[in-house]
Short mmCIF file of C-alpha atoms and ligand atoms in Angstrom, two decimals:
data_model
loop_
_atom_site.label_atom_id
_atom_site.label_comp_id
_atom_site.label_asym_id
_atom_site.label_seq_id
_atom_site.Cartn_x
_atom_site.Cartn_y
_atom_site.Cartn_z
CA MET A 398 116.19 36.38 108.45
CA GLN A 399 117.26 37.00 112.04
CA ALA A 400 113.88 36.54 113.70
CA LEU A 401 110.93 34.25 113.12
CA PRO A 402 107.63 36.05 112.54
CA ILE A 403 104.98 34.35 114.66
CA PHE A 404 101.50 35.37 115.81
CA MET A 405 101.17 34.79 119.54
CA ASN A 406 97.83 34.20 121.24
CA ILE A 407 97.77 36.49 124.29
CA ASN A 408 94.01 36.49 124.71
CA ASP A 409 93.20 36.78 128.43
CA ARG A 410 96.86 36.39 129.39
CA LEU A 411 98.89 38.81 131.50
CA CYS A 412 101.18 41.26 129.69
CA VAL A 413 103.31 43.55 131.86
CA ILE A 414 104.47 47.01 130.80
CA ILE A 415 107.15 48.82 132.75
CA GLY A 416 106.80 52.52 131.99
CA ALA A 417 103.64 54.51 131.43
CA GLY A 418 104.46 57.19 128.88
CA GLU A 419 103.12 57.73 125.37
CA VAL A 420 105.23 54.98 123.81
CA ALA A 421 103.95 52.54 126.43
CA ALA A 422 100.41 53.70 125.61
CA ARG A 423 100.86 52.77 121.93
CA LYS A 424 102.06 49.27 122.89
CA VAL A 425 99.18 48.88 125.35
CA THR A 426 96.66 49.74 122.63
CA MET A 427 98.00 46.86 120.50
CA LEU A 428 97.98 44.42 123.42
CA LEU A 429 94.39 45.32 124.29
CA LYS A 430 93.36 44.79 120.66
CA ALA A 431 94.73 41.27 120.92
CA GLY A 432 92.66 40.67 124.05
CA ALA A 433 95.47 40.74 126.65
CA LYS A 434 95.14 41.52 130.36
CA VAL A 435 97.48 44.48 130.75
CA SER A 436 99.31 45.56 133.87
CA VAL A 437 101.27 48.83 133.81
CA HIS A 438 103.87 49.79 136.44
CA ALA A 439 105.52 53.22 136.71
CA PRO A 440 105.80 56.15 139.13
CA ASP A 441 103.97 58.49 136.66
CA ILE A 442 101.31 57.82 134.05
CA CYS A 443 100.39 59.64 130.80
CA THR A 444 96.84 60.82 130.17
CA ALA A 445 95.99 58.13 127.62
CA LEU A 446 96.93 55.31 130.00
CA ALA A 447 95.30 57.04 132.98
CA THR A 448 92.05 57.14 130.99
CA LEU A 449 92.33 53.39 130.27
CA ALA A 450 93.08 52.69 133.95
CA GLU A 451 90.06 54.76 135.08
CA ALA A 452 87.87 52.85 132.64
CA GLY A 453 89.11 49.59 134.16
CA ARG A 454 90.66 48.43 130.91
CA ILE A 455 94.18 48.10 132.36
CA HIS A 456 95.63 47.61 135.83
CA TYR A 457 97.97 50.43 136.92
CA GLU A 458 100.38 50.27 139.84
CA GLN A 459 102.05 53.57 140.75
CA ALA A 460 105.46 52.21 141.68
CA ALA A 461 109.08 52.03 140.59
CA TYR A 462 110.20 48.83 138.88
CA THR A 463 110.71 45.66 140.91
CA GLU A 464 111.29 42.18 139.54
CA LYS A 465 108.17 40.93 141.33
CA GLN A 466 106.04 42.91 138.84
CA LEU A 467 106.97 40.41 136.12
CA GLU A 468 105.42 37.45 137.91
CA ASN A 469 103.00 35.36 135.79
CA ALA A 470 103.57 37.55 132.72
CA CYS A 471 103.46 35.87 129.31
CA LEU A 472 105.11 38.89 127.77
CA VAL A 473 106.96 41.96 129.05
CA ILE A 474 107.60 45.36 127.53
CA ALA A 475 110.03 47.90 128.97
CA ALA A 476 109.20 51.42 127.85
CA THR A 477 110.89 53.70 130.39
CA ASN A 478 113.41 56.40 129.47
CA ASP A 479 115.91 55.00 131.98
CA LEU A 480 118.44 52.63 130.35
CA SER A 481 119.38 50.98 133.67
CA VAL A 482 115.71 50.13 134.40
CA ASN A 483 115.15 48.88 130.84
CA THR A 484 118.29 46.72 131.08
CA ALA A 485 117.23 45.29 134.44
CA VAL A 486 113.76 44.42 133.06
CA SER A 487 115.34 42.75 130.04
CA MET A 488 117.74 40.66 132.11
CA ALA A 489 115.09 39.57 134.60
CA ALA A 490 112.61 38.59 131.84
CA LYS A 491 115.29 36.66 129.94
CA ALA A 492 116.22 34.80 133.13
CA LYS A 493 112.56 33.78 133.55
CA ASN A 494 112.21 32.87 129.81
CA ILE A 495 109.54 35.52 129.33
CA PRO A 496 109.60 37.15 125.88
CA VAL A 497 110.72 40.76 126.36
CA ASN A 498 110.68 43.87 124.21
CA VAL A 499 112.61 46.99 125.11
CA VAL A 500 111.59 50.05 123.18
CA ASP A 501 114.34 51.35 120.87
CA ALA A 502 116.92 48.84 122.16
CA PRO A 503 117.00 45.81 119.81
CA ALA A 504 119.96 44.30 121.69
CA LEU A 505 117.87 44.02 124.86
CA CYS A 506 114.87 42.41 123.11
CA THR A 507 113.96 38.78 122.57
CA PHE A 508 111.13 39.90 120.30
CA THR A 509 110.21 43.05 118.40
CA MET A 510 106.72 44.23 117.60
CA ALA A 511 105.76 44.46 113.96
CA SER A 512 104.01 47.31 112.18
CA ILE A 513 100.66 45.88 111.29
CA VAL A 514 97.99 46.27 108.65
CA GLU A 515 94.80 45.01 110.20
CA ARG A 516 91.91 43.63 108.22
CA SER A 517 90.87 41.32 110.99
CA PRO A 518 90.93 38.32 110.87
CA VAL A 519 93.63 39.03 108.27
CA VAL A 520 96.66 40.70 109.84
CA ILE A 521 99.80 41.62 107.92
CA ALA A 522 102.88 42.20 110.01
CA ILE A 523 105.91 44.11 108.73
CA SER A 524 109.24 44.07 110.49
CA SER A 525 112.65 45.55 109.78
CA GLU A 526 114.00 43.41 112.62
CA GLY A 527 114.49 46.55 114.64
CA HIS A 528 116.77 48.20 112.05
CA ALA A 529 114.41 50.72 110.49
CA PRO A 530 111.04 51.07 112.23
CA VAL A 531 110.22 54.19 110.17
CA LEU A 532 110.71 52.22 106.96
CA ALA A 533 108.42 49.50 108.31
CA ARG A 534 105.76 52.11 109.09
CA TYR A 535 106.17 53.64 105.62
CA LEU A 536 105.66 50.22 104.01
CA ARG A 537 102.67 49.72 106.22
CA SER A 538 101.03 52.92 104.97
CA LYS A 539 101.65 51.79 101.36
CA ILE A 540 100.00 48.45 102.00
CA GLU A 541 97.10 50.15 103.83
CA THR A 542 96.23 52.05 100.66
CA MET A 543 96.40 48.91 98.52
CA LEU A 544 94.18 46.63 100.57
CA PRO A 545 90.45 47.33 100.59
CA ALA A 546 89.01 47.67 104.08
CA GLY A 547 86.66 44.76 103.37
CA TYR A 548 89.40 42.10 103.13
CA GLY A 549 88.64 41.03 106.68
CA ARG A 550 85.04 40.29 105.66
CA ILE A 551 86.31 38.10 102.81
CA ALA A 552 88.38 36.09 105.28
CA ALA A 553 85.48 35.84 107.72
CA ILE A 554 83.08 34.57 105.05
CA ALA A 555 85.71 32.15 103.70
CA GLY A 556 86.00 30.85 107.27
CA GLU A 557 82.23 30.26 107.40
CA PHE A 558 82.37 28.14 104.25
CA ARG A 559 85.51 26.21 105.12
CA ASP A 560 83.75 23.04 106.26
CA LYS A 561 81.30 23.02 103.35
CA VAL A 562 84.17 23.37 100.88
CA LYS A 563 86.07 20.62 102.67
CA SER A 564 83.18 18.21 102.41
CA LYS A 565 82.66 18.95 98.72
CA TYR A 566 86.34 18.84 97.68
CA ALA A 567 88.33 15.97 99.17
CA THR A 568 91.85 17.09 98.23
CA SER A 569 93.64 20.22 99.33
CA GLN A 570 94.57 20.78 95.67
CA ALA A 571 90.87 20.88 94.65
CA ARG A 572 90.08 23.21 97.54
CA ARG A 573 92.91 25.52 96.55
CA VAL A 574 91.62 25.74 92.96
CA PHE A 575 88.09 26.44 94.28
CA TRP A 576 89.22 29.28 96.54
CA GLU A 577 91.52 30.76 93.89
CA ASP A 578 88.59 30.93 91.47
CA VAL A 579 86.40 32.52 94.13
CA LEU A 580 89.04 35.08 95.09
CA GLN A 581 89.47 36.22 91.50
CA GLY A 582 85.78 36.27 90.71
CA PRO A 583 82.70 38.38 91.28
CA ILE A 584 81.86 36.94 94.71
CA VAL A 585 84.71 38.88 96.27
CA GLU A 586 83.40 42.05 94.66
CA ARG A 587 79.99 41.37 96.22
CA ILE A 588 81.61 41.18 99.65
CA LEU A 589 83.70 44.30 99.14
CA ALA A 590 80.61 46.18 97.96
CA GLY A 591 78.82 45.23 101.20
CA GLN A 592 76.46 42.72 99.52
CA GLU A 593 77.31 39.85 101.87
CA ALA A 594 73.97 38.02 101.64
CA ALA A 595 74.33 37.90 97.84
CA ALA A 596 77.92 36.65 98.25
CA ARG A 597 76.86 33.86 100.61
CA ALA A 598 74.06 32.85 98.25
CA ALA A 599 76.51 32.75 95.33
CA LEU A 600 78.94 30.60 97.33
CA ASP A 601 76.16 28.21 98.30
CA HIS A 602 75.08 28.03 94.68
CA LEU A 603 78.63 27.34 93.55
CA LEU A 604 78.96 24.52 96.05
CA SER A 605 75.65 22.90 95.22
CA ASP A 606 75.89 23.27 91.45
CA ASN A 607 77.81 20.61 89.58
CA THR A 608 77.64 22.26 86.16
CA ALA A 609 80.61 24.16 84.80
CA PRO A 610 80.71 27.66 86.31
CA GLN A 611 79.27 30.37 84.10
CA GLN A 612 81.21 33.55 83.66
CA HIS A 613 79.18 36.34 85.27
CA GLY A 614 79.71 39.93 84.35
CA GLU A 615 78.81 43.00 86.33
CA VAL A 616 78.78 46.75 86.10
CA TYR A 617 80.79 49.12 88.26
CA LEU A 618 79.17 52.54 88.17
CA VAL A 619 82.09 54.67 89.25
CA GLY A 620 82.41 58.39 89.93
CA GLY A 621 85.70 59.58 88.48
CA GLY A 622 85.62 62.93 90.31
CA PRO A 623 86.06 66.37 88.77
CA GLY A 624 89.42 65.81 87.07
CA ASP A 625 92.38 65.54 89.44
CA PRO A 626 93.14 61.78 89.54
CA ASP A 627 94.29 62.05 93.16
CA LEU A 628 90.65 62.65 94.09
CA LEU A 629 89.59 59.13 93.10
CA THR A 630 88.52 56.82 95.90
CA PHE A 631 90.49 53.64 96.66
CA ARG A 632 87.56 51.56 95.50
CA ALA A 633 87.23 53.46 92.24
CA LEU A 634 90.89 52.89 91.46
CA ARG A 635 90.74 49.19 92.28
CA LEU A 636 87.73 48.61 90.02
CA MET A 637 89.28 50.72 87.28
CA GLN A 638 92.25 48.39 87.35
CA GLN A 639 90.29 45.17 87.10
CA CYS A 640 87.64 45.93 84.46
CA ASP A 641 87.45 44.26 81.04
CA VAL A 642 85.76 47.19 79.34
CA CYS A 643 85.44 50.85 80.22
CA VAL A 644 82.44 52.86 79.04
CA TYR A 645 83.27 56.50 79.69
CA ASP A 646 81.95 60.03 79.35
CA LYS A 647 83.30 63.25 77.95
CA LEU A 648 83.86 64.67 81.45
CA VAL A 649 86.31 61.96 82.52
CA SER A 650 89.74 63.59 82.49
CA ALA A 651 92.59 62.12 80.45
CA GLU A 652 94.60 61.66 83.66
CA VAL A 653 91.82 59.62 85.24
CA LEU A 654 91.32 57.55 82.10
CA GLU A 655 95.03 56.84 82.09
CA LEU A 656 94.56 54.81 85.29
CA VAL A 657 92.10 52.35 83.73
CA ARG A 658 93.61 48.90 83.17
CA ARG A 659 95.77 49.16 80.04
CA ASP A 660 94.28 46.25 78.14
CA ALA A 661 90.65 47.02 78.95
CA GLU A 662 88.56 47.90 75.90
CA ARG A 663 87.52 51.57 75.94
CA ILE A 664 84.15 52.74 74.63
CA TYR A 665 83.49 56.47 74.45
CA VAL A 666 79.85 57.43 74.90
CA GLY A 667 80.56 61.07 75.72
CA LYS A 668 77.86 63.64 75.67
CA SER A 669 78.24 67.25 74.80
CA ARG A 670 75.46 69.79 74.87
CA ASP A 671 72.62 68.71 72.56
CA GLN A 672 74.88 66.20 70.89
CA HIS A 673 74.99 62.72 72.34
CA THR A 674 77.28 60.09 70.87
CA LEU A 675 74.82 57.49 72.17
CA ALA A 676 71.36 58.23 73.50
CA GLN A 677 70.98 57.52 77.23
CA GLU A 678 68.71 54.52 76.61
CA GLU A 679 71.32 53.03 74.25
CA ILE A 680 74.01 53.50 76.90
CA ASN A 681 71.80 51.73 79.46
CA GLN A 682 71.30 48.80 77.10
CA LEU A 683 74.98 48.69 76.14
CA LEU A 684 76.00 48.31 79.79
CA ALA A 685 73.52 45.49 80.34
CA ARG A 686 74.54 43.71 77.13
CA LEU A 687 78.26 43.83 77.94
CA ALA A 688 77.73 42.54 81.48
CA LEU A 689 75.39 39.77 80.35
CA ALA A 690 78.13 38.68 77.95
CA GLY A 691 80.31 38.08 81.03
CA LYS A 692 82.33 41.31 81.03
CA ARG A 693 83.33 43.36 84.06
CA VAL A 694 82.11 46.71 82.85
CA LEU A 695 83.45 49.95 84.28
CA ARG A 696 80.92 52.72 83.73
CA LEU A 697 83.13 55.69 84.41
CA LYS A 698 81.53 59.08 84.88
CA GLY A 699 82.79 62.53 85.76
CA GLY A 700 82.12 63.69 89.31
CA ASP A 701 79.53 61.61 91.14
CA PRO A 702 77.24 59.27 89.17
CA PHE A 703 74.16 60.28 91.17
CA ILE A 704 74.57 64.04 90.84
CA PHE A 705 73.38 65.24 87.46
CA GLY A 706 74.96 62.06 86.15
CA ARG A 707 71.95 59.92 85.17
CA GLY A 708 73.49 57.04 87.10
CA GLY A 709 70.07 56.21 88.53
CA GLU A 710 68.63 55.55 85.09
CA GLU A 711 71.53 53.29 84.18
CA ILE A 712 71.18 51.08 87.21
CA GLU A 713 67.40 50.93 86.84
CA THR A 714 67.94 49.18 83.52
CA LEU A 715 70.53 46.87 85.09
CA MET A 716 68.12 45.96 87.86
CA GLN A 717 65.34 45.23 85.38
CA GLN A 718 67.67 42.84 83.52
CA GLY A 719 69.10 41.17 86.63
CA VAL A 720 72.63 42.46 86.05
CA PRO A 721 74.74 42.73 89.22
CA PHE A 722 76.23 46.16 89.80
CA GLN A 723 77.78 48.37 92.40
CA VAL A 724 77.96 52.14 92.72
CA VAL A 725 81.09 53.99 93.76
CA PRO A 726 80.51 57.64 94.64
CA GLY A 727 82.88 60.26 93.34
CA ILE A 728 83.67 63.79 94.39
CA THR A 729 81.09 65.91 92.67
CA ALA A 730 82.11 69.09 90.85
CA ALA A 731 80.53 71.33 93.49
CA ASN A 732 82.79 69.86 96.17
CA GLY A 733 86.00 69.45 94.26
CA VAL A 734 85.86 72.57 92.13
CA SER A 735 84.87 74.93 94.94
CA SER A 736 87.64 73.55 97.17
CA TYR A 737 90.29 74.03 94.49
CA ALA A 738 88.96 77.55 93.82
CA GLY A 739 89.32 78.44 97.52
CA ILE A 740 85.56 78.89 98.01
CA PRO A 741 83.98 77.10 101.00
CA LEU A 742 80.37 76.41 100.05
CA THR A 743 79.11 77.08 103.56
CA HIS A 744 80.41 79.48 106.19
CA ARG A 745 78.87 80.37 109.51
CA ASP A 746 78.86 84.10 108.67
CA TYR A 747 77.69 83.89 105.05
CA ALA A 748 75.81 80.72 104.09
CA GLN A 749 73.96 78.06 106.05
CA ALA A 750 72.62 76.27 103.00
CA CYS A 751 73.81 75.31 99.57
CA LEU A 752 71.75 74.60 96.48
CA PHE A 753 72.99 72.39 93.62
CA ILE A 754 71.09 73.12 90.46
CA THR A 755 71.38 72.31 86.77
CA GLY A 756 71.39 75.21 84.35
CA HIS A 757 70.68 72.94 81.41
CA LEU A 758 68.18 74.69 79.16
CA LYS A 759 64.94 72.89 78.32
CA ASN A 760 63.78 74.00 74.86
CA GLY A 761 66.04 77.05 75.21
CA GLU A 762 64.35 78.05 78.50
CA LEU A 763 65.40 78.03 82.15
CA ASP A 764 62.80 76.52 84.37
CA PHE A 765 63.83 77.53 87.91
CA ASP A 766 62.16 78.38 91.17
CA TRP A 767 63.80 81.81 91.14
CA ALA A 768 62.45 82.86 94.53
CA ALA A 769 64.10 79.77 96.15
CA MET A 770 67.36 80.55 94.36
CA ALA A 771 67.31 84.16 95.50
CA ARG A 772 67.08 83.36 99.24
CA PRO A 773 69.68 85.05 101.44
CA GLN A 774 72.37 83.17 103.42
CA GLN A 775 72.77 80.42 100.87
CA THR A 776 75.22 79.47 98.14
CA VAL A 777 73.93 78.52 94.71
CA VAL A 778 76.04 76.13 92.63
CA ILE A 779 75.00 75.80 89.02
CA TYR A 780 76.11 72.84 86.91
CA MET A 781 75.94 73.21 83.11
CA GLY A 782 75.12 76.88 83.51
CA LEU A 783 77.49 78.45 81.00
CA VAL A 784 75.08 78.88 78.09
CA GLY A 785 72.28 80.31 80.21
CA LEU A 786 74.59 82.39 82.43
CA ALA A 787 73.44 85.87 81.31
CA GLN A 788 69.80 84.84 81.76
CA ILE A 789 70.49 83.34 85.21
CA CYS A 790 72.25 86.49 86.46
CA GLN A 791 69.52 88.79 85.14
CA GLN A 792 66.73 86.71 86.67
CA LEU A 793 68.42 86.49 90.06
CA ILE A 794 68.84 90.26 90.14
CA ALA A 795 65.21 90.67 89.05
CA HIS A 796 64.21 88.40 91.97
CA GLY A 797 65.99 90.52 94.54
CA VAL A 798 69.63 89.31 94.65
CA SER A 799 72.02 92.27 94.78
CA ALA A 800 73.91 92.98 91.56
CA ASN A 801 76.96 93.23 93.84
CA MET A 802 76.63 89.63 95.06
CA PRO A 803 80.01 87.90 94.68
CA ALA A 804 80.03 85.14 92.06
CA ALA A 805 82.54 82.98 90.19
CA VAL A 806 82.73 80.69 87.21
CA VAL A 807 85.33 77.94 87.34
CA GLN A 808 86.44 76.15 84.20
CA GLN A 809 88.01 72.66 84.39
CA GLY A 810 88.27 72.91 88.15
CA THR A 811 90.82 70.75 90.04
CA THR A 812 92.91 70.26 86.90
CA GLN A 813 96.10 71.96 85.81
CA ASN A 814 93.96 73.95 83.35
CA GLN A 815 91.69 75.40 86.02
CA ARG A 816 90.56 78.96 85.31
CA VAL A 817 88.47 81.13 87.58
CA VAL A 818 86.60 84.32 86.75
CA SER A 819 85.19 86.03 89.81
CA ALA A 820 83.03 89.14 89.58
CA ASN A 821 79.86 90.70 90.90
CA LEU A 822 76.65 89.04 89.74
CA GLY A 823 75.89 92.11 87.59
CA ASP A 824 79.16 91.79 85.61
CA LEU A 825 79.70 88.05 85.68
CA ALA A 826 78.26 87.04 82.31
CA GLU A 827 80.15 89.79 80.50
CA GLN A 828 83.47 88.93 82.13
CA VAL A 829 83.04 85.22 81.49
CA ALA A 830 82.32 85.92 77.82
CA ALA A 831 85.36 88.22 77.62
CA ALA A 832 87.54 85.47 79.11
CA ASN A 833 86.20 83.03 76.52
CA MET A 834 85.41 80.38 79.14
CA LYS A 835 84.55 76.95 77.77
CA ALA A 836 82.71 73.94 79.27
CA PRO A 837 82.97 72.30 81.71
CA CYS A 838 82.27 75.29 83.90
CA LEU A 839 80.71 75.52 87.33
CA THR A 840 79.04 78.71 88.56
CA ILE A 841 79.08 79.61 92.25
CA ILE A 842 76.96 82.50 93.53
CA GLY A 843 76.90 83.74 97.11
CA GLU A 844 78.71 85.74 99.79
CA VAL A 845 81.15 82.85 100.29
CA VAL A 846 82.80 83.64 96.96
CA GLN A 847 84.50 86.69 98.50
CA LEU A 848 86.52 84.29 100.70
CA ARG A 849 88.47 83.22 97.64
CA GLU A 850 90.56 86.37 97.96
CA LYS A 851 91.95 85.02 101.26
CA LEU A 852 91.65 81.29 100.79
CA ASN A 853 92.82 80.70 97.23
CA TRP A 854 95.48 78.00 97.58
CA PHE A 855 95.62 75.95 94.38
CA GLU A 856 98.08 77.00 91.72
CA PRO A 857 97.43 75.33 88.38
CA GLN A 858 100.45 75.11 86.08
CA THR A 859 98.60 76.74 83.21
CA LYS A 860 98.39 80.37 84.29
CA HIS A 861 95.32 82.37 83.33
CA ALA A 862 93.78 85.54 84.59
CA GLY A 863 91.10 85.33 87.25
C1 SAM B 2094 76.44 66.44 83.26
S1 SAM B 2094 77.05 67.31 84.63
C2 SAM B 2094 77.84 66.02 85.47
C3 SAM B 2094 78.13 66.32 86.88
C4 SAM B 2094 78.90 65.24 87.57
N1 SAM B 2094 78.13 64.05 87.69
C5 SAM B 2094 79.37 65.67 88.96
O1 SAM B 2094 78.94 65.10 89.96
O2 SAM B 2094 80.21 66.57 89.03
C6 SAM B 2094 78.37 68.20 83.90
C7 SAM B 2094 78.64 69.54 84.56
O3 SAM B 2094 79.37 69.38 85.75
C8 SAM B 2094 80.20 70.50 85.96
N2 SAM B 2094 81.59 70.06 86.04
C9 SAM B 2094 82.01 68.79 86.09
N3 SAM B 2094 83.35 68.74 86.23
C10 SAM B 2094 83.78 70.02 86.28
C11 SAM B 2094 85.04 70.63 86.41
N4 SAM B 2094 86.16 69.90 86.55
N5 SAM B 2094 85.12 71.98 86.42
C12 SAM B 2094 84.01 72.72 86.31
N6 SAM B 2094 82.78 72.20 86.17
C13 SAM B 2094 82.65 70.87 86.16
C14 SAM B 2094 79.98 71.42 84.78
O4 SAM B 2094 78.98 72.33 85.12
C15 SAM B 2094 79.51 70.44 83.73
O5 SAM B 2094 78.78 71.10 82.72
#
């Protein structure tokens, strides 16, 4: 290690920047975040810094470099494109024992600035000691994706409880064990899910209760998206990797399931049309039972749990039984599938509204407000509409939609097996039958479908017609 990583308190202290270009602006942004008083000196100033100067957030002096500008500085940065100026700044700062950084010139620096991942008050600094700043930034972006945005809130709440923990546990060893348990337990999940009051109450309870801690389970109701695993949210992935048991549906793709923690128990409760492995009420009870037995239960659903996903019913049962839970939205089929089919659901020329509707037949019948579905300037997206497709098309035409209205059916959208049949409303059912399309299929009806001809961008590996 050639340099010691330290965090320097520059709050309300003077930091001087020589140079006022874009690189200087990036450094200034960091200094301002840390609460510094910033003074910038240069003959010309870039727009970003000029805006900050106008807003009174920095002091700007339009002048060439002079040594006097460094007076009273606790830190100096040289960011000009003139090597002789940068060298002069470096030498003068070193002579005055002021820490100095010269952009892109490690030999002239007494300190370098790290790439940071900020989850304030937690800050992670990454340095390549000036050798490979791009590598440091690359590592930073990797760490950004791994650390939930709420880590700062965990640190802040831990800070609030520091004194209470200290008065309950006399030794640092006991305090360490306490915090390690907390950090690996459900309280952290409460904080990350935005349930901070519940987290504080649980911490208070833990500190006032002298009985052995009970193992608490919970349910994560997670939307697994339409199929492509890259469409999972960060939070979904994190919870998938820490569950004890995964209760999943038919629609969850194999690639998504692959990302669930290897040694988690897997329970399939998939539903296919008219044939449910477990009735919904049994699934609701199963989730509650597993969580009450202390398990972290991942309830993994295709798409979004609250869009034709019966997620609401599941959490109603959990609420009734006092089981903690959190809901993680997923990309619903309408969003994901239409994007991958090159069909924007709204467009200023063609559709100002979009209707999501289920085509699930009730007692073999479709029970729609056909007039509402037939309105112009809107896109209709039908989930579970494959079986009733011929009926839907006929009824729409009977209610005034043109038989020439563009329409498409997308099978297994967003996956490498995606297939698309696009046709006029009048021919759609016939063409879909001829192509032998199988569930899951999403139907999109509206003028926007014609845009697919121009905007189709996704190329699944499995090539089909359409
Ligand atoms: C029971 S609903 C569940 C919807 C899910 N909760 C969502 O938000 O996407 C199942 C229907 O969603 C649609 N669907 C889900 N994933 C799909 C995909 N990858 N491609 C096409 N349709 C899909 C189909 O219409 C399927 O019959």
